[in-house]
Amino acid sequence: MKFQNIQTGIITDKIKETKEFYQNWLGLEVKFETDWFVLLCLPNRKEIELAIMAPNQPQVKKSYFQKPYQNAGIWFIFETKEIQKVFKTMKEQNAPIDLQLTEEEWGDVHFTLIDPNGIGIDIVQERTPN
């Protein structure tokens, strides 16, 4: 199989709060928007997208695309080459940082945020291949 991309989405009643969180704290841009669906993307890589959708939409055919996120079981990873700078900027702007900048024993340097749906956001220093 050959796939070109992988995308993710959040089904939530908190569309506005979720959209604003990813715009304000992570710099995503609106690529498409209706009253029940928002498609965000990275400004420098428009093909990397995050969808936000309201639950129980009659136009959505399958029930598993209608149930809202249940606050457990997934996380998002955002990689950066400038972890110190990103952390400092977010801290100065009072971002909802849940884990302070940490260097883990396995080599990750990261900090975390929690989005309005309870999804953990891991901001990680991009690793160089060994």
CSV table of N, CA and C in Angstrom, one decimal:
chain,number,residue,atom,x,y,z
A,1,MET,N,0.8,-1.2,0.0
A,1,MET,CA,0.0,0.0,0.0
A,1,MET,C,0.9,1.2,0.0
A,2,LYS,N,0.4,2.3,-0.7
A,2,LYS,CA,1.1,3.5,-0.7
A,2,LYS,C,0.1,4.6,-0.3
A,3,PHE,N,0.4,5.3,0.8
A,3,PHE,CA,-0.4,6.4,1.3
A,3,PHE,C,0.5,7.7,1.1
A,4,GLN,N,-0.1,8.8,0.9
A,4,GLN,CA,0.6,10.1,0.8
A,4,GLN,C,0.7,10.8,2.1
A,5,ASN,N,-0.3,10.6,3.0
A,5,ASN,CA,-0.4,11.4,4.2
A,5,ASN,C,-1.2,10.6,5.2
A,6,ILE,N,-1.1,11.1,6.5
A,6,ILE,CA,-2.0,10.6,7.5
A,6,ILE,C,-2.5,11.9,8.2
A,7,GLN,N,-3.8,11.9,8.5
A,7,GLN,CA,-4.5,13.0,9.1
A,7,GLN,C,-5.2,12.5,10.3
A,8,THR,N,-5.6,13.4,11.2
A,8,THR,CA,-6.4,13.0,12.3
A,8,THR,C,-7.5,14.1,12.5
A,9,GLY,N,-8.5,13.7,13.3
A,9,GLY,CA,-9.6,14.5,13.6
A,9,GLY,C,-10.1,14.3,15.0
A,10,ILE,N,-10.8,15.3,15.5
A,10,ILE,CA,-11.4,15.3,16.8
A,10,ILE,C,-12.9,15.6,16.7
A,11,ILE,N,-13.7,14.7,17.2
A,11,ILE,CA,-15.2,14.9,17.2
A,11,ILE,C,-15.5,15.5,18.6
A,12,THR,N,-16.0,16.7,18.6
A,12,THR,CA,-16.2,17.4,19.9
A,12,THR,C,-17.3,18.4,19.8
A,13,ASP,N,-17.9,18.6,21.0
A,13,ASP,CA,-18.9,19.7,21.1
A,13,ASP,C,-18.2,21.1,21.3
A,14,LYS,N,-16.9,21.0,21.5
A,14,LYS,CA,-16.1,22.2,21.8
A,14,LYS,C,-15.4,22.7,20.5
A,15,ILE,N,-16.1,22.8,19.4
A,15,ILE,CA,-15.5,23.2,18.2
A,15,ILE,C,-14.7,24.6,18.3
A,16,LYS,N,-15.4,25.6,18.8
A,16,LYS,CA,-14.8,26.9,18.8
A,16,LYS,C,-13.6,26.9,19.7
A,17,GLU,N,-13.7,26.4,20.9
A,17,GLU,CA,-12.6,26.3,21.9
A,17,GLU,C,-11.4,25.6,21.3
A,18,THR,N,-11.7,24.4,20.7
A,18,THR,CA,-10.7,23.6,20.1
A,18,THR,C,-10.0,24.3,19.0
A,19,LYS,N,-10.7,24.9,18.1
A,19,LYS,CA,-10.1,25.7,17.0
A,19,LYS,C,-9.2,26.8,17.5
A,20,GLU,N,-9.7,27.6,18.5
A,20,GLU,CA,-9.0,28.7,19.0
A,20,GLU,C,-7.7,28.2,19.8
A,21,PHE,N,-7.8,27.1,20.5
A,21,PHE,CA,-6.6,26.5,21.1
A,21,PHE,C,-5.5,26.2,20.1
A,22,TYR,N,-5.8,25.5,19.1
A,22,TYR,CA,-4.8,25.1,18.1
A,22,TYR,C,-4.3,26.3,17.3
A,23,GLN,N,-5.2,27.3,17.1
A,23,GLN,CA,-4.7,28.5,16.4
A,23,GLN,C,-3.8,29.3,17.3
A,24,ASN,N,-4.2,29.6,18.5
A,24,ASN,CA,-3.5,30.5,19.4
A,24,ASN,C,-2.2,29.9,19.9
A,25,TRP,N,-2.2,28.6,20.4
A,25,TRP,CA,-1.1,28.0,21.0
A,25,TRP,C,-0.2,27.3,20.1
A,26,LEU,N,-0.7,26.8,19.0
A,26,LEU,CA,0.2,25.9,18.1
A,26,LEU,C,0.3,26.5,16.7
A,27,GLY,N,-0.4,27.6,16.4
A,27,GLY,CA,-0.2,28.3,15.2
A,27,GLY,C,-0.8,27.7,13.9
A,28,LEU,N,-1.8,26.8,14.1
A,28,LEU,CA,-2.5,26.2,13.0
A,28,LEU,C,-3.4,27.3,12.3
A,29,GLU,N,-3.6,27.1,11.1
A,29,GLU,CA,-4.5,28.0,10.3
A,29,GLU,C,-5.7,27.3,9.8
A,30,VAL,N,-6.8,28.1,9.7
A,30,VAL,CA,-8.0,27.5,9.1
A,30,VAL,C,-7.8,27.3,7.6
A,31,LYS,N,-8.1,26.1,7.2
A,31,LYS,CA,-8.0,25.8,5.7
A,31,LYS,C,-9.5,25.7,5.2
A,32,PHE,N,-10.4,25.3,6.0
A,32,PHE,CA,-11.8,25.2,5.6
A,32,PHE,C,-12.6,25.2,6.9
A,33,GLU,N,-13.8,25.9,6.8
A,33,GLU,CA,-14.7,25.9,8.0
A,33,GLU,C,-16.1,26.0,7.6
A,34,THR,N,-17.0,25.3,8.4
A,34,THR,CA,-18.4,25.4,8.3
A,34,THR,C,-18.8,25.5,9.8
A,35,ASP,N,-20.1,25.5,10.1
A,35,ASP,CA,-20.6,25.6,11.4
A,35,ASP,C,-20.4,24.3,12.2
A,36,TRP,N,-20.2,23.2,11.5
A,36,TRP,CA,-20.0,21.9,12.2
A,36,TRP,C,-18.7,21.2,11.9
A,37,PHE,N,-17.8,21.8,11.1
A,37,PHE,CA,-16.6,21.2,10.7
A,37,PHE,C,-15.5,22.3,10.5
A,38,VAL,N,-14.3,22.0,11.0
A,38,VAL,CA,-13.2,23.0,10.8
A,38,VAL,C,-12.0,22.1,10.4
A,39,LEU,N,-11.3,22.6,9.4
A,39,LEU,CA,-10.1,21.9,8.9
A,39,LEU,C,-8.9,22.9,9.2
A,40,LEU,N,-8.0,22.5,10.0
A,40,LEU,CA,-6.8,23.3,10.3
A,40,LEU,C,-5.6,22.7,9.7
A,41,CYS,N,-4.6,23.5,9.5
A,41,CYS,CA,-3.3,23.0,8.9
A,41,CYS,C,-2.1,23.8,9.4
A,42,LEU,N,-0.9,23.2,9.3
A,42,LEU,CA,0.3,23.9,9.6
A,42,LEU,C,0.5,25.0,8.5
A,43,PRO,N,0.9,26.2,8.9
A,43,PRO,CA,1.0,27.2,7.9
A,43,PRO,C,2.2,27.0,6.9
A,44,ASN,N,3.2,26.3,7.3
A,44,ASN,CA,4.3,26.0,6.5
A,44,ASN,C,4.2,24.6,5.7
A,45,ARG,N,3.2,23.8,6.1
A,45,ARG,CA,3.0,22.5,5.4
A,45,ARG,C,1.5,22.3,5.4
A,46,LYS,N,0.8,22.9,4.4
A,46,LYS,CA,-0.6,22.9,4.3
A,46,LYS,C,-1.2,21.5,4.3
A,47,GLU,N,-0.4,20.5,3.8
A,47,GLU,CA,-0.9,19.1,3.7
A,47,GLU,C,-1.1,18.4,5.1
A,48,ILE,N,-0.5,19.0,6.1
A,48,ILE,CA,-0.6,18.4,7.5
A,48,ILE,C,-1.8,19.1,8.1
A,49,GLU,N,-2.8,18.3,8.3
A,49,GLU,CA,-4.1,18.8,8.7
A,49,GLU,C,-4.7,18.2,10.0
A,50,LEU,N,-5.5,19.0,10.7
A,50,LEU,CA,-6.2,18.5,11.8
A,50,LEU,C,-7.7,18.9,11.6
A,51,ALA,N,-8.6,17.9,11.7
A,51,ALA,CA,-10.0,18.2,11.5
A,51,ALA,C,-10.7,18.2,12.8
A,52,ILE,N,-11.7,19.1,13.0
A,52,ILE,CA,-12.5,19.2,14.2
A,52,ILE,C,-13.9,19.2,13.7
A,53,MET,N,-14.7,18.2,14.3
A,53,MET,CA,-16.1,18.0,13.8
A,53,MET,C,-17.0,17.9,15.0
A,54,ALA,N,-18.2,18.5,14.8
A,54,ALA,CA,-19.3,18.4,15.9
A,54,ALA,C,-19.8,17.0,15.8
A,55,PRO,N,-20.2,16.4,16.9
A,55,PRO,CA,-20.8,15.1,16.9
A,55,PRO,C,-22.3,15.1,16.4
A,56,ASN,N,-22.8,13.9,16.1
A,56,ASN,CA,-24.2,13.7,15.7
A,56,ASN,C,-24.6,14.4,14.5
A,57,GLN,N,-23.8,14.5,13.5
A,57,GLN,CA,-24.1,15.2,12.3
A,57,GLN,C,-24.9,14.2,11.3
A,58,PRO,N,-26.1,14.5,10.9
A,58,PRO,CA,-26.9,13.6,10.1
A,58,PRO,C,-26.3,13.2,8.8
A,59,GLN,N,-25.5,14.2,8.2
A,59,GLN,CA,-24.8,13.9,6.9
A,59,GLN,C,-23.7,13.0,7.0
A,60,VAL,N,-23.2,12.7,8.2
A,60,VAL,CA,-22.1,11.7,8.4
A,60,VAL,C,-22.7,10.3,8.6
A,61,LYS,N,-22.4,9.5,7.7
A,61,LYS,CA,-23.1,8.2,7.5
A,61,LYS,C,-22.9,7.1,8.6
A,62,LYS,N,-21.7,7.1,9.2
A,62,LYS,CA,-21.3,6.0,10.1
A,62,LYS,C,-21.4,6.5,11.6
A,63,SER,N,-21.9,5.7,12.5
A,63,SER,CA,-22.1,6.1,13.9
A,63,SER,C,-20.7,6.4,14.6
A,64,TYR,N,-19.7,5.7,14.2
A,64,TYR,CA,-18.4,5.9,14.8
A,64,TYR,C,-17.8,7.2,14.4
A,65,PHE,N,-18.3,7.9,13.4
A,65,PHE,CA,-17.9,9.3,13.1
A,65,PHE,C,-18.8,10.3,13.8
A,66,GLN,N,-19.8,9.9,14.6
A,66,GLN,CA,-20.7,10.8,15.2
A,66,GLN,C,-20.5,10.9,16.7
A,67,LYS,N,-19.8,10.0,17.3
A,67,LYS,CA,-19.6,10.0,18.8
A,67,LYS,C,-18.5,10.9,19.2
A,68,PRO,N,-18.7,11.8,20.2
A,68,PRO,CA,-17.6,12.7,20.6
A,68,PRO,C,-16.4,11.9,21.3
A,69,TYR,N,-15.3,12.6,21.2
A,69,TYR,CA,-14.1,12.0,21.9
A,69,TYR,C,-14.4,11.8,23.4
A,70,GLN,N,-13.9,10.7,24.0
A,70,GLN,CA,-14.2,10.4,25.3
A,70,GLN,C,-13.1,10.7,26.3
A,71,ASN,N,-12.2,11.6,26.0
A,71,ASN,CA,-11.2,12.1,27.0
A,71,ASN,C,-10.1,11.1,27.4
A,72,ALA,N,-9.8,10.1,26.5
A,72,ALA,CA,-8.7,9.2,26.9
A,72,ALA,C,-8.2,8.4,25.6
A,73,GLY,N,-6.9,8.1,25.6
A,73,GLY,CA,-6.4,7.2,24.7
A,73,GLY,C,-5.7,7.7,23.5
A,74,ILE,N,-5.6,9.0,23.3
A,74,ILE,CA,-4.7,9.6,22.2
A,74,ILE,C,-3.9,10.8,22.7
A,75,TRP,N,-2.9,11.1,21.9
A,75,TRP,CA,-2.1,12.3,22.1
A,75,TRP,C,-1.6,12.7,20.8
A,76,PHE,N,-1.2,14.0,20.7
A,76,PHE,CA,-0.6,14.6,19.5
A,76,PHE,C,0.8,15.0,19.8
A,77,ILE,N,1.7,14.8,18.8
A,77,ILE,CA,3.1,15.2,19.0
A,77,ILE,C,3.3,16.3,17.9
A,78,PHE,N,3.9,17.4,18.4
A,78,PHE,CA,4.3,18.5,17.5
A,78,PHE,C,5.8,18.6,17.7
A,79,GLU,N,6.5,18.4,16.6
A,79,GLU,CA,8.0,18.4,16.6
A,79,GLU,C,8.5,19.8,16.2
A,80,THR,N,9.6,20.2,16.8
A,80,THR,CA,10.2,21.5,16.5
A,80,THR,C,11.7,21.4,16.6
A,81,LYS,N,12.4,22.2,15.9
A,81,LYS,CA,13.9,22.2,16.0
A,81,LYS,C,14.3,23.3,17.0
A,82,GLU,N,13.3,24.0,17.6
A,82,GLU,CA,13.6,25.1,18.5
A,82,GLU,C,12.9,24.9,19.8
A,83,ILE,N,13.0,23.8,20.5
A,83,ILE,CA,12.2,23.6,21.7
A,83,ILE,C,12.4,24.6,22.8
A,84,GLN,N,13.6,25.1,23.0
A,84,GLN,CA,13.8,26.1,24.1
A,84,GLN,C,13.1,27.4,23.7
A,85,LYS,N,13.2,27.8,22.5
A,85,LYS,CA,12.5,29.0,22.0
A,85,LYS,C,11.0,28.9,22.1
A,86,VAL,N,10.4,27.8,21.7
A,86,VAL,CA,9.0,27.5,21.7
A,86,VAL,C,8.5,27.5,23.1
A,87,PHE,N,9.2,26.8,24.0
A,87,PHE,CA,8.8,26.7,25.4
A,87,PHE,C,8.8,28.1,26.1
A,88,LYS,N,9.9,28.9,25.8
A,88,LYS,CA,10.0,30.2,26.4
A,88,LYS,C,8.9,31.1,26.0
A,89,THR,N,8.6,31.1,24.7
A,89,THR,CA,7.5,31.9,24.1
A,89,THR,C,6.2,31.5,24.7
A,90,MET,N,5.9,30.2,24.8
A,90,MET,CA,4.6,29.8,25.3
A,90,MET,C,4.5,30.1,26.8
A,91,LYS,N,5.6,29.9,27.5
A,91,LYS,CA,5.6,30.2,29.0
A,91,LYS,C,5.3,31.7,29.2
A,92,GLU,N,6.0,32.6,28.4
A,92,GLU,CA,5.7,34.0,28.5
A,92,GLU,C,4.3,34.4,28.2
A,93,GLN,N,3.7,33.7,27.3
A,93,GLN,CA,2.3,34.0,26.9
A,93,GLN,C,1.3,33.3,27.8
A,94,ASN,N,1.7,32.6,28.8
A,94,ASN,CA,0.9,31.9,29.7
A,94,ASN,C,0.1,30.8,29.1
A,95,ALA,N,0.7,30.0,28.2
A,95,ALA,CA,0.1,28.8,27.6
A,95,ALA,C,-0.2,27.8,28.7
A,96,PRO,N,-1.3,27.0,28.5
A,96,PRO,CA,-1.6,26.0,29.5
A,96,PRO,C,-0.7,24.8,29.5
A,97,ILE,N,0.6,25.1,30.0
A,97,ILE,CA,1.6,24.1,30.0
A,97,ILE,C,1.3,23.1,31.2
A,98,ASP,N,1.3,21.9,30.9
A,98,ASP,CA,1.0,20.8,31.9
A,98,ASP,C,2.3,20.2,32.4
A,99,LEU,N,3.3,20.0,31.6
A,99,LEU,CA,4.6,19.4,32.0
A,99,LEU,C,5.7,20.5,31.5
A,100,GLN,N,6.5,20.9,32.5
A,100,GLN,CA,7.5,21.9,32.1
A,100,GLN,C,8.6,21.2,31.2
A,101,LEU,N,9.4,22.0,30.6
A,101,LEU,CA,10.4,21.5,29.7
A,101,LEU,C,11.3,20.4,30.5
A,102,THR,N,11.3,19.3,29.9
A,102,THR,CA,11.9,18.1,30.5
A,102,THR,C,12.8,17.3,29.5
A,103,GLU,N,14.0,16.9,30.0
A,103,GLU,CA,14.8,15.9,29.2
A,103,GLU,C,14.6,14.6,29.8
A,104,GLU,N,14.1,13.6,29.0
A,104,GLU,CA,13.8,12.3,29.4
A,104,GLU,C,15.0,11.4,29.3
A,105,GLU,N,15.0,10.3,30.0
A,105,GLU,CA,16.2,9.4,30.0
A,105,GLU,C,16.3,8.7,28.6
A,106,TRP,N,15.3,8.6,27.9
A,106,TRP,CA,15.3,8.1,26.5
A,106,TRP,C,15.7,9.1,25.5
A,107,GLY,N,15.9,10.3,25.9
A,107,GLY,CA,16.5,11.3,24.9
A,107,GLY,C,15.5,12.4,24.5
A,108,ASP,N,14.2,12.2,24.7
A,108,ASP,CA,13.3,13.3,24.3
A,108,ASP,C,13.5,14.5,25.2
A,109,VAL,N,13.4,15.7,24.6
A,109,VAL,CA,13.3,17.0,25.3
A,109,VAL,C,12.0,17.5,24.9
A,110,HIS,N,11.1,17.7,25.9
A,110,HIS,CA,9.7,18.1,25.5
A,110,HIS,C,9.0,18.8,26.7
A,111,PHE,N,7.8,19.3,26.4
A,111,PHE,CA,6.9,19.8,27.4
A,111,PHE,C,5.5,19.5,26.8
A,112,THR,N,4.5,19.6,27.7
A,112,THR,CA,3.2,19.2,27.2
A,112,THR,C,2.1,20.3,27.6
A,113,LEU,N,1.1,20.3,26.8
A,113,LEU,CA,-0.1,21.1,27.0
A,113,LEU,C,-1.3,20.1,27.0
A,114,ILE,N,-2.5,20.6,27.4
A,114,ILE,CA,-3.7,19.8,27.4
A,114,ILE,C,-4.7,20.7,26.6
A,115,ASP,N,-5.3,20.1,25.5
A,115,ASP,CA,-6.3,20.9,24.8
A,115,ASP,C,-7.6,20.9,25.5
A,116,PRO,N,-8.6,21.7,24.9
A,116,PRO,CA,-9.9,21.8,25.6
A,116,PRO,C,-10.7,20.5,25.7
A,117,ASN,N,-10.3,19.4,25.0
A,117,ASN,CA,-10.9,18.1,25.1
A,117,ASN,C,-10.2,17.1,26.0
A,118,GLY,N,-9.1,17.6,26.6
A,118,GLY,CA,-8.4,16.7,27.4
A,118,GLY,C,-7.3,15.9,26.7
A,119,ILE,N,-7.0,16.3,25.5
A,119,ILE,CA,-6.0,15.6,24.7
A,119,ILE,C,-4.6,16.2,25.0
A,120,GLY,N,-3.7,15.3,25.3
A,120,GLY,CA,-2.3,15.7,25.6
A,120,GLY,C,-1.6,16.1,24.3
A,121,ILE,N,-0.9,17.2,24.4
A,121,ILE,CA,-0.1,17.7,23.3
A,121,ILE,C,1.3,17.7,23.7
A,122,ASP,N,2.1,16.9,23.0
A,122,ASP,CA,3.5,16.7,23.4
A,122,ASP,C,4.4,17.6,22.4
A,123,ILE,N,5.0,18.6,22.9
A,123,ILE,CA,5.9,19.5,22.1
A,123,ILE,C,7.3,18.9,22.3
A,124,VAL,N,7.9,18.4,21.2
A,124,VAL,CA,9.1,17.6,21.3
A,124,VAL,C,10.2,18.2,20.4
A,125,GLN,N,11.4,18.2,20.9
A,125,GLN,CA,12.6,18.6,20.1
A,125,GLN,C,12.8,17.5,19.0
A,126,GLU,N,12.9,18.0,17.7
A,126,GLU,CA,13.1,17.0,16.7
A,126,GLU,C,14.5,16.4,16.9
A,127,ARG,N,14.5,15.1,16.8
A,127,ARG,CA,15.8,14.3,17.0
A,127,ARG,C,16.5,14.2,15.7
A,128,THR,N,17.8,14.2,15.8
A,128,THR,CA,18.6,14.0,14.6
A,128,THR,C,18.9,12.5,14.5
A,129,PRO,N,18.9,11.9,13.3
A,129,PRO,CA,19.1,10.4,13.2
A,129,PRO,C,20.5,10.1,13.7
A,130,ASN,N,20.7,8.9,14.3
A,130,ASN,CA,22.0,8.5,14.8
A,130,ASN,C,22.8,7.9,13.6
